[in-house]
XYZ file of C-alpha atoms in Angstrom:
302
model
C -24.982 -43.632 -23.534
C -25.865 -40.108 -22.270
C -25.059 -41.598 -18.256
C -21.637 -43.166 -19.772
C -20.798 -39.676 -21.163
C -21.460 -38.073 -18.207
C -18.980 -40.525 -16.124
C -16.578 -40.020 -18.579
C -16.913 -36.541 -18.112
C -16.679 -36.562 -14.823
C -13.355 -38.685 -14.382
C -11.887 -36.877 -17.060
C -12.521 -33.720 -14.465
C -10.558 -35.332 -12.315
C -7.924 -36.752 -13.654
C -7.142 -32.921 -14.914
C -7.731 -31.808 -11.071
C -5.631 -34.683 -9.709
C -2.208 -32.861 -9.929
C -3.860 -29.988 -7.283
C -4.543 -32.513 -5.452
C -1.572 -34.416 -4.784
C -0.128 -30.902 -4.150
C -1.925 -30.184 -1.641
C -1.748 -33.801 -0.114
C 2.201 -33.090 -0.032
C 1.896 -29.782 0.905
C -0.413 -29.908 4.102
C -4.130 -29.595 1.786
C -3.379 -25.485 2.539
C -5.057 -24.239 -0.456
C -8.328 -25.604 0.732
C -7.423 -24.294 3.996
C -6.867 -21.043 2.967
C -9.807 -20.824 0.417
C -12.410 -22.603 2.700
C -11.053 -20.769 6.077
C -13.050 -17.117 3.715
C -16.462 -19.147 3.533
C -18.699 -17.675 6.315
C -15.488 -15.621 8.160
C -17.458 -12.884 9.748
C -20.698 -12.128 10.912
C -23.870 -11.637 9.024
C -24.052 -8.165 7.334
C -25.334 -6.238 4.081
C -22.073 -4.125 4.137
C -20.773 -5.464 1.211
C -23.185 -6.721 -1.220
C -23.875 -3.836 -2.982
C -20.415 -3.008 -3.398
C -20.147 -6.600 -4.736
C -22.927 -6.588 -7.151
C -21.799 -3.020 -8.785
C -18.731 -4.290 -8.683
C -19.803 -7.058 -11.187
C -22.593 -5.340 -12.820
C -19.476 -2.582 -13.587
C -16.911 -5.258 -14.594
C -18.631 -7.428 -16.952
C -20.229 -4.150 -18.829
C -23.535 -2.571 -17.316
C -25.524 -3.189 -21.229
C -23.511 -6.966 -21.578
C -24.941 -7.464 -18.154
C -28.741 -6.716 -19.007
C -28.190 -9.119 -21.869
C -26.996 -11.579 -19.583
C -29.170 -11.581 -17.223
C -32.064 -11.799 -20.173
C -29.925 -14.491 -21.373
C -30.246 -16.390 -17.898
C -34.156 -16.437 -17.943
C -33.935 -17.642 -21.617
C -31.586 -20.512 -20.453
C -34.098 -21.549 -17.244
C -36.879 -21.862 -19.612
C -34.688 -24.545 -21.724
C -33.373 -25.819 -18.299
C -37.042 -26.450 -17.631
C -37.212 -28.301 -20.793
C -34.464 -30.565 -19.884
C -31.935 -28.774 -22.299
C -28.709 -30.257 -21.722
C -26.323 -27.197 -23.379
C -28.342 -24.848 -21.148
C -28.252 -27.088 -18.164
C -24.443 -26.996 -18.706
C -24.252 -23.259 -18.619
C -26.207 -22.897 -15.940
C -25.233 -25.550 -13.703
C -21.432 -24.552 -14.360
C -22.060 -20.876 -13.270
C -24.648 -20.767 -10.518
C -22.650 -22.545 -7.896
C -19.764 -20.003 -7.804
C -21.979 -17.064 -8.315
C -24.349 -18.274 -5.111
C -21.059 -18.632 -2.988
C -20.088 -15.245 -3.811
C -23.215 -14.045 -3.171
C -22.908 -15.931 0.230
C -19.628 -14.563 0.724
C -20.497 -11.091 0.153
C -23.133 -11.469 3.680
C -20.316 -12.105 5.271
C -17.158 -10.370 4.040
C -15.769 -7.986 0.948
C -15.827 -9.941 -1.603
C -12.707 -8.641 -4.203
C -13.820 -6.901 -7.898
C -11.651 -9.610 -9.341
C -13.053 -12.728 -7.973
C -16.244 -12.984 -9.728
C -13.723 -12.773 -12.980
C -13.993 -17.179 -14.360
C -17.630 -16.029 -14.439
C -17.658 -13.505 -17.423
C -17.359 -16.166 -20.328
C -20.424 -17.730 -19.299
C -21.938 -14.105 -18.891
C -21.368 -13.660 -22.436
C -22.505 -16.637 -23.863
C -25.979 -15.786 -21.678
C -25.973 -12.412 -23.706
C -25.307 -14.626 -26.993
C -28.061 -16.918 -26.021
C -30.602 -13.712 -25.555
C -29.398 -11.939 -28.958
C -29.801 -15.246 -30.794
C -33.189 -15.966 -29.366
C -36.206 -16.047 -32.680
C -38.550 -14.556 -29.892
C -37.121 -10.913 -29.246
C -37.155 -7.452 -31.386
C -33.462 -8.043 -32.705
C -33.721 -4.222 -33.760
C -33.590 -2.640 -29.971
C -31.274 -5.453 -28.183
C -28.900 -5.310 -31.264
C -28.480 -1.334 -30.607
C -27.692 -2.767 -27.100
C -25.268 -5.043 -27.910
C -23.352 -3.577 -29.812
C -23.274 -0.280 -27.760
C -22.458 -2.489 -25.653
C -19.666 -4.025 -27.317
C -18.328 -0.499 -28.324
C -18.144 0.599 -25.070
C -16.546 -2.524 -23.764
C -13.646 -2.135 -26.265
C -12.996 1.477 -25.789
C -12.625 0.934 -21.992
C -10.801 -2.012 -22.126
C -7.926 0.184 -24.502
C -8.217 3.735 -22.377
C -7.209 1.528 -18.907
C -4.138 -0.616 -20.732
C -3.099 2.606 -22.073
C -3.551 4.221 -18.663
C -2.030 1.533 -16.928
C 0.907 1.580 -18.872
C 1.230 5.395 -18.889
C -1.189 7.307 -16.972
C -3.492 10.073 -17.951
C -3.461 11.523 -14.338
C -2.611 11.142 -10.864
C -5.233 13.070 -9.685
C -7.092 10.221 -8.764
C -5.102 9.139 -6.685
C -6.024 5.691 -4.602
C -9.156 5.937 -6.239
C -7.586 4.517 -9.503
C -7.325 0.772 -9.147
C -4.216 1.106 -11.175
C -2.482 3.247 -8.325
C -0.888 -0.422 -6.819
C 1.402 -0.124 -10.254
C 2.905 3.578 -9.505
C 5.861 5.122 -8.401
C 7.403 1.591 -7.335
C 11.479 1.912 -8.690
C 11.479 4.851 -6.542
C 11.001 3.507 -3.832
C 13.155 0.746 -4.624
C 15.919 2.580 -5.135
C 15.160 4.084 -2.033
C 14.667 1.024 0.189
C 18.317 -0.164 -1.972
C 20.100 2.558 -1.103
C 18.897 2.291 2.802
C 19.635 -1.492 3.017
C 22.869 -0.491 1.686
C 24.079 1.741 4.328
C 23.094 0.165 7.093
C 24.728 -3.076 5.604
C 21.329 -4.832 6.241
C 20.939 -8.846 4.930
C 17.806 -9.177 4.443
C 14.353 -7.260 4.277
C 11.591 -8.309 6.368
C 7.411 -7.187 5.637
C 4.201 -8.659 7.194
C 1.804 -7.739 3.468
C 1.657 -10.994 1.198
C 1.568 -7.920 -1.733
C 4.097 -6.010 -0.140
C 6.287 -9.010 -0.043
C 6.315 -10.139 -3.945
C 6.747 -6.647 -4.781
C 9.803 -5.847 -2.873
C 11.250 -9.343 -3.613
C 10.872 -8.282 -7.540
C 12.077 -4.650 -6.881
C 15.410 -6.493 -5.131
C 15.775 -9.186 -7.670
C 17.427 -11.130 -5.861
C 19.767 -8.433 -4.078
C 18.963 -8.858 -0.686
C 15.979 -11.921 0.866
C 12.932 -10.667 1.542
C 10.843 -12.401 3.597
C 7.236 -12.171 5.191
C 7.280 -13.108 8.324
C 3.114 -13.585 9.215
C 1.119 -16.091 7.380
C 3.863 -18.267 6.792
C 1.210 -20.783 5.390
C 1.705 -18.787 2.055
C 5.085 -19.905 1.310
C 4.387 -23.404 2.463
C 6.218 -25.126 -0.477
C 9.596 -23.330 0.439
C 11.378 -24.116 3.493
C 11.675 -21.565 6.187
C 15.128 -19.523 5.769
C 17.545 -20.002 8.734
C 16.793 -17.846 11.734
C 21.023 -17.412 11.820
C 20.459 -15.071 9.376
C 18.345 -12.605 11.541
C 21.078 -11.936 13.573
C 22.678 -9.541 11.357
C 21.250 -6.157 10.685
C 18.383 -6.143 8.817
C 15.082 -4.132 7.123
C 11.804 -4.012 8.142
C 9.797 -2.403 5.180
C 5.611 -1.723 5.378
C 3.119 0.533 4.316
C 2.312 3.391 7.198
C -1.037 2.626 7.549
C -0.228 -1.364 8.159
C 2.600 -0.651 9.888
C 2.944 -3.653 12.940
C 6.695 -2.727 13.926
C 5.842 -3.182 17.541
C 5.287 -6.286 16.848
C 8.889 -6.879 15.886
C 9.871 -5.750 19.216
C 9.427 -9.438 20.670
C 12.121 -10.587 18.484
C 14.826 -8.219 17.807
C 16.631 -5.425 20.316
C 16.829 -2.599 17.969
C 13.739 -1.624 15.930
C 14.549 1.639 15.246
C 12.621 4.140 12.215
C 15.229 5.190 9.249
C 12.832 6.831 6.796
C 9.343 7.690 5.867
C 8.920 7.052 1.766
C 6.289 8.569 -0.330
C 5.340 6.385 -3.045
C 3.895 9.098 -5.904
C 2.393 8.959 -9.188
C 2.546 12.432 -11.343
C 3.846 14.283 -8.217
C 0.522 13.199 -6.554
C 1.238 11.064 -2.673
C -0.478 7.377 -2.973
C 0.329 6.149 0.015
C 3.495 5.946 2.750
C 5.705 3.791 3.547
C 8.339 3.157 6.248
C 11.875 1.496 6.519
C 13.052 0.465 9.939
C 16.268 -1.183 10.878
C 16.159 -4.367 12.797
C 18.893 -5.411 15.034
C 19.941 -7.494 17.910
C 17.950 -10.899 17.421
C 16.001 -12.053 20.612
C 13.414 -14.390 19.843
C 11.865 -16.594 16.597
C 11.271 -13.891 13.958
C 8.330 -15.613 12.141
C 4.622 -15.868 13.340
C 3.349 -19.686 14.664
C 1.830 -21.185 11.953
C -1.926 -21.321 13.025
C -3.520 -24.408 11.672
């Protein structure tokens, strides 16, 4: 019965994966090729696994993470003992966080990745604080410092990403990437504007979706590199490059040279300083694109 559940299980699985799969059957399987194509990327390195494992340590909650990790050795034991609930936890969570911890060898791994992982975390720290064989007195002072401190964190960065405290931090504050945006907007508007440009162009996937929502729908903007991102939209008709256009980036990513392949006139209009309580983030430049040469968009590297 317990081998019919676990087929049934199983299928079940993937009948709810299926529809990502026929996706990405219709759609040239790009999601595995973009998600595979970061396993083992660069060399071999410690760089970045100490920023990874603070990072995650930090995240999840320093205390929640000493119960967890209490809560893991707990969960072996029963593993041990052929314990199917703590099999399940276990055998759910280690594969991801062994890839990551692959990953991080090889390349940064982002603080928000290891993110599916924290409910399992938590039910490790459950496991420990329920166990009959520890001094509930001590770890319950932990959790629920723990818990305390998780809560009051969680409601000073909403509130401070909705309006911040300070700018003072500057790019330091991982909340900087929401600052100091309709600014610019109405900046990059107002430019597009007068030199009657039709479209905007950018080479930043992020860059991109934020101009596109800062336009709504005013004027196309499209990335031209890694095309294989917008794979499930057609291409937009290179007749439209040869009007006037935008090229918008951020200064320290800025690839306009690159643009001179394609277009006669790539010429700098303005420098923008994207700010957050009078404090600079980061820069930005417009440049107007003209005079259409050659295919605007990157080949497609498969």
């Amino acid at each position: 019965m317990e081998h019919l559940a676990a087929l049934g299980g199983g299928a079940l699985a993937f009948l709810c994966f299926s529809p990502v799969l026929y996706w990405n059957h219709v759609h040239e399987w790009v999601s595995f090729y973009k998600q595979f194509g970061r396993a083992g990327s660069g060399g071999f390195t410690t760089k970045y696994v100490f920023e990874y494992l603070g990072a995650l340590i930090g995240l999840l909650n320093p205390l929640i993470a000493i119960l967890a990790a209490a809560g893991a050795v707990v969960l072996f034991k029963a593993f041990r003992a052929r314990e199917s609930a703590a099999s399940l936890i276990l055998l759910t969570t280690l594969p991801f966080m062994l890839y990551l911890t692959y990953h991080s060898l090889h390349a940064r791994v982002q603080a928000n990745w290891p993110a599916p992982l924290f409910p399992a975390f938590a039910m490790m720290a459950a496991v420990f604080m329920t166990s009959p064989r520890i001094d509930h007195l001590i770890w319950r002072k932990v959790a629920v410092a723990g818990i305390a401190i998780g809560i009051f964190v969680a409601v000073l960065v909403q509130i401070h990403a909705v309006y911040p405290v300070t700018g003072q931090l500057a790019r330091k504050d991982p909340t900087f990437q929401l600052r100091g945006w309709d600014e610019i907007g109405a900046a990059v508007e107002q430019l597009a504007e007068d030199e009657n440009a039709a479209y905007i162009l950018t080479m930043s996937y992020g860059l991109n979706a934020q101009t596109d929502f800062l336009m709504k729908d005013k004027l196309p903007v499209i990335q031209v590199t890694e095309r294989i991102r917008y794979i499930m939209t057609p291409d937009p008709d290179e007749t439209l490059f040869e009007q006037p256009g935008l090229y918008f980036t951020e200064k320290r990513r800025d690839k306009a040279g690159d643009l001179q392949r394609s277009f006669e006139t790539v010429e700098e209009l303005a420098v923008l300083v994207r700010k957050v309580k009078g404090v600079p983030l980061e820069e930005l430049v417009v440049y107007k694109v003209d005079g259409l040469k050659a295919s605007v968009f990157e080949p497609r590297q498969k």
